[in-house]
Amino acid sequence: PDYAEAYLNLGALSIKLNAYEEAETYCKKAIKFKPDLAGAYANLGFILHHLNKLDDAERNYKKAIELKPDFVEVYNNLGVLMVEYNKLDEAEKNYKIAIELKPDYKDAFKNRGELFFKTKDFEQSLKYFDICNTKDSRPKALASLYALGRTREIYERIEINSELDDKNLKIAAFSSFISNKEIKKTAHRFCNNPMDFIYFSNLSTHIKNFNYFITEMIEELQNLKTRWEPYSKTTKKGFQGFENLFHNPSEKLLKLKLIVVDEINSYYLKFKDETCSYINKWPSKNNLEAWHVILKQQGYQAPHI
């Protein structure tokens, strides 16, 4: 019962399951039985960060570093937290320490690039996104080039990486944007004319009394757990659910899921003869995720892809 490392592992597993409240309990038990367990403070800081308890998160991150001065991941996480506080100099200091401790630490390079992008130092953001060179950092590098007005280089990079980034949806979105802006297609072949692929449908084509169905579905959703402005999500001044509504769905949500699957199949049949890789590489199986938001007065979703 006093096995601290087991509580630490249970906390880590709960994080993977997005069960942050349970994870917090496990980490606190690990600390209770082993007060010098740096990993428990690190994980607790991460959990509290996601629960928007920022002061407590900072305190636990710093305790983890006190116990383990070379805890590279914690310096990186602390940098992310400092950005939320808008303490950008402190964020930069923590990213720099993380990179000094681990010179190939891609997450820290990416975060440092995002910090420079936020401060509009696009030459530096480009530098660090290029050092990182991952699926997530390459579209950010293109955004930096766009901010610098280096359009020709954007086209060159998209062509060089056209096979590598064939399924990179952020590159696809950026390519569509720059093609439309410059009236010149890129080498990215995921979907050159995305506006041609817009498809509309409505619940009314599936359910006669669809307004009643919507009312009942909202009642089902009222019983599910939500979080206020969850970390790293786009819900502002509102609550967001963190469970996949289509995993073991209840009655009305199951019906909705079946309708969505039916519409996906109809969508594919409509466009199946198109030649872009968006259609050519259409998956044989689908995996649907759904969530819900409850917005309060002046609540909104921040712009995102």
XYZ file of C-alpha atoms in Angstrom:
305
model
C 0.000 0.000 0.000
C 2.949 2.386 0.422
C 4.605 1.503 -2.918
C 5.280 5.038 -4.229
C 6.524 4.014 -7.691
C 3.301 2.081 -8.337
C 1.252 5.181 -7.550
C 3.543 7.157 -9.865
C 2.920 4.658 -12.683
C -0.825 4.691 -12.059
C -0.704 8.472 -12.317
C 1.194 8.279 -15.625
C -1.338 5.792 -16.983
C -4.231 7.995 -15.878
C -2.662 10.910 -17.776
C -2.705 8.796 -20.950
C -6.402 8.123 -20.305
C -7.065 11.870 -19.835
C -8.226 11.084 -16.288
C -6.359 14.012 -14.742
C -8.263 14.170 -11.464
C -7.439 10.503 -10.751
C -3.855 11.086 -11.872
C -3.533 13.974 -9.407
C -4.655 11.711 -6.549
C -2.145 8.994 -7.479
C 0.774 11.421 -7.744
C -0.017 12.969 -4.386
C -0.020 9.481 -2.844
C 3.365 8.773 -4.449
C 4.728 11.972 -2.892
C 3.199 11.109 0.477
C 5.094 7.817 0.620
C 8.280 9.064 -1.056
C 8.674 12.854 -0.678
C 11.905 12.946 -2.721
C 10.424 11.283 -5.845
C 11.197 13.880 -8.525
C 9.087 12.151 -11.193
C 5.957 12.447 -9.053
C 6.393 16.223 -8.736
C 7.064 16.465 -12.492
C 3.923 14.522 -13.352
C 1.873 16.409 -10.779
C 3.019 19.684 -12.319
C 1.971 18.418 -15.758
C -1.435 17.324 -14.413
C -2.093 20.599 -12.605
C -1.063 22.485 -15.733
C -3.765 20.620 -17.680
C -6.273 21.343 -14.919
C -5.463 25.079 -15.218
C -3.999 25.208 -11.702
C -1.015 27.128 -12.982
C 0.529 28.364 -9.719
C 0.441 24.857 -8.252
C 1.869 23.452 -11.473
C 4.802 25.894 -11.356
C 5.512 25.034 -7.736
C 5.653 21.298 -8.465
C 7.795 21.728 -11.582
C 10.321 23.716 -9.547
C 10.296 21.100 -6.778
C 11.049 18.395 -9.363
C 14.025 20.442 -10.631
C 15.212 21.028 -7.056
C 15.299 17.255 -6.521
C 16.713 16.509 -9.990
C 18.568 19.517 -11.468
C 19.049 17.810 -14.865
C 15.336 16.960 -15.336
C 15.253 18.077 -18.960
C 11.548 17.442 -19.673
C 10.524 19.572 -16.699
C 12.524 22.569 -17.961
C 10.671 22.257 -21.266
C 7.270 21.985 -19.558
C 8.101 24.918 -17.306
C 8.920 26.933 -20.411
C 5.482 26.159 -21.843
C 3.903 27.253 -18.563
C 5.862 30.523 -18.561
C 4.497 31.320 -22.030
C 0.981 31.057 -20.598
C 1.991 33.543 -17.903
C 3.429 35.697 -20.716
C 6.806 35.529 -18.956
C 8.601 35.035 -22.251
C 12.149 35.685 -20.978
C 11.724 32.956 -18.359
C 10.275 30.624 -20.980
C 13.296 31.215 -23.211
C 15.661 30.573 -20.275
C 14.017 27.212 -19.534
C 14.024 26.100 -23.177
C 17.693 27.037 -23.415
C 18.563 24.926 -20.344
C 16.586 21.981 -21.762
C 18.532 22.171 -25.045
C 21.870 22.482 -23.214
C 21.042 19.341 -21.226
C 19.779 17.476 -24.302
C 21.104 18.965 -27.579
C 18.797 16.798 -29.737
C 15.601 17.574 -27.775
C 13.136 18.250 -30.597
C 10.244 19.344 -28.369
C 12.342 22.127 -26.863
C 13.495 23.281 -30.314
C 9.877 23.374 -31.528
C 8.709 25.251 -28.432
C 11.561 27.711 -28.740
C 10.571 28.281 -32.360
C 6.976 28.941 -31.295
C 8.214 31.430 -28.709
C 10.135 33.379 -31.367
C 7.125 33.199 -33.706
C 4.964 34.658 -30.939
C 7.407 37.565 -30.549
C 7.520 38.012 -34.368
C 11.207 37.116 -34.617
C 10.516 34.989 -37.688
C 14.171 34.424 -38.662
C 14.772 32.770 -35.294
C 11.502 30.832 -35.378
C 12.440 29.489 -38.816
C 15.857 28.484 -37.513
C 14.475 26.421 -34.645
C 11.621 24.874 -36.629
C 14.203 23.771 -39.199
C 16.450 22.267 -36.525
C 13.444 20.371 -35.193
C 12.338 19.180 -38.679
C 9.324 17.089 -37.657
C 5.829 16.601 -39.032
C 4.606 19.364 -36.677
C 7.471 21.791 -37.158
C 7.640 21.800 -40.977
C 4.278 23.596 -41.445
C 5.363 26.098 -38.770
C 8.540 26.730 -40.773
C 6.386 27.481 -43.832
C 4.351 29.946 -41.761
C 7.611 31.645 -40.713
C 8.692 31.903 -44.358
C 5.322 33.400 -45.235
C 5.714 36.007 -42.490
C 9.151 36.811 -43.942
C 7.684 37.191 -47.451
C 9.820 34.357 -48.855
C 7.116 32.872 -51.073
C 9.425 31.239 -53.636
C 11.170 29.277 -50.890
C 7.777 28.049 -49.625
C 7.051 26.525 -53.040
C 10.541 24.988 -53.188
C 10.210 23.381 -49.756
C 6.750 21.987 -50.457
C 8.105 20.401 -53.654
C 11.194 18.929 -51.960
C 9.069 17.393 -49.188
C 6.039 16.500 -51.308
C 6.397 12.733 -50.722
C 7.490 13.045 -47.090
C 4.538 15.294 -46.251
C 1.955 13.697 -48.527
C -0.333 12.921 -45.547
C 0.603 15.971 -43.473
C -2.756 17.732 -43.116
C -1.269 20.979 -41.804
C 0.995 21.167 -44.847
C -2.050 20.359 -47.007
C -4.008 23.215 -45.436
C -1.103 25.647 -45.837
C -0.560 24.558 -49.450
C -4.220 25.197 -50.255
C -3.962 28.619 -48.648
C -0.800 29.695 -50.482
C -2.127 28.303 -53.800
C -5.248 30.400 -53.440
C -3.314 33.460 -52.297
C -0.716 33.328 -55.090
C -3.057 31.831 -57.739
C -0.389 29.196 -58.335
C -0.566 25.525 -57.356
C 2.082 23.891 -55.189
C 3.592 20.428 -55.599
C 1.482 19.128 -52.712
C -1.148 16.820 -54.165
C -3.302 16.058 -51.147
C -6.180 18.264 -52.271
C -5.543 21.155 -54.661
C -9.104 22.492 -54.730
C -10.558 21.895 -51.247
C -13.562 24.151 -51.836
C -14.732 21.682 -54.500
C -15.026 18.983 -51.854
C -17.455 20.727 -49.521
C -20.534 18.601 -48.922
C -23.683 19.508 -46.995
C -26.218 17.314 -45.296
C -28.694 17.653 -42.463
C -30.232 15.588 -39.700
C -33.628 16.297 -41.246
C -32.808 13.894 -44.098
C -32.403 11.063 -41.558
C -34.817 11.887 -38.732
C -38.330 13.201 -39.117
C -38.594 14.995 -35.762
C -34.955 16.069 -35.658
C -35.461 18.999 -33.248
C -36.799 16.614 -30.612
C -33.854 14.299 -31.288
C -31.412 17.188 -30.709
C -33.134 18.127 -27.446
C -32.886 14.546 -26.179
C -29.243 14.304 -27.211
C -28.396 17.495 -25.301
C -30.060 15.985 -22.230
C -27.772 12.937 -22.557
C -24.738 15.225 -22.766
C -25.660 17.068 -19.563
C -24.673 13.969 -17.561
C -21.114 13.797 -18.921
C -18.002 15.253 -17.302
C -16.559 18.487 -18.662
C -13.668 20.833 -17.870
C -13.624 24.626 -17.894
C -11.335 25.962 -20.655
C -9.225 22.771 -20.819
C -5.514 23.197 -21.434
C -4.338 23.092 -25.085
C -7.938 23.169 -26.372
C -9.683 26.011 -28.193
C -12.728 26.361 -25.921
C -12.774 29.812 -24.316
C -15.303 30.856 -21.641
C -16.889 27.454 -21.742
C -16.724 23.790 -20.780
C -15.494 20.945 -22.975
C -16.034 17.222 -22.613
C -12.936 15.033 -22.593
C -14.464 11.640 -23.346
C -14.933 10.333 -26.879
C -18.730 10.439 -27.233
C -18.622 7.744 -29.925
C -16.823 5.220 -27.706
C -19.583 3.036 -26.221
C -22.187 5.718 -27.062
C -25.576 5.970 -25.388
C -28.828 5.666 -27.354
C -29.069 9.050 -29.090
C -25.320 9.381 -29.599
C -25.213 5.908 -31.165
C -27.898 6.997 -33.623
C -25.890 10.120 -34.420
C -22.750 8.047 -34.956
C -24.554 5.754 -37.421
C -25.836 8.795 -39.306
C -22.310 10.236 -39.523
C -20.898 6.909 -40.788
C -23.669 6.766 -43.400
C -22.840 10.307 -44.526
C -19.115 9.519 -44.743
C -19.914 6.626 -47.063
C -22.166 8.858 -49.174
C -19.434 11.478 -49.303
C -16.881 9.002 -50.618
C -19.240 7.695 -53.295
C -19.805 11.267 -54.465
C -16.082 11.973 -54.925
C -14.579 8.497 -55.480
C -13.487 9.229 -59.067
C -11.334 12.219 -58.118
C -7.565 11.776 -58.561
C -6.095 13.660 -55.574
C -4.494 11.643 -52.763
C -7.230 12.825 -50.381
C -9.579 10.469 -52.254
C -7.071 7.946 -53.640
C -5.808 7.151 -50.132
C -9.257 7.047 -48.541
C -9.012 4.695 -45.523
C -10.783 1.360 -45.570
C -11.761 1.788 -41.906
C -12.873 4.830 -39.944
C -12.345 5.801 -36.335
C -14.617 8.591 -35.155
C -14.044 10.896 -32.215
C -16.676 13.292 -30.926
C -16.783 15.759 -28.052
C -19.076 18.529 -26.890
C -18.710 22.074 -25.631
C -20.959 24.184 -23.435
C -20.246 27.861 -24.052
C -21.215 30.502 -21.529
C -21.854 34.205 -22.227
C -19.341 35.455 -24.808
C -17.904 31.939 -25.032
C -16.235 30.953 -28.296
C -13.826 28.572 -30.018
C -10.425 30.085 -30.796
C -9.504 29.801 -34.509
C -7.860 26.490 -35.307
C -7.528 23.783 -37.938
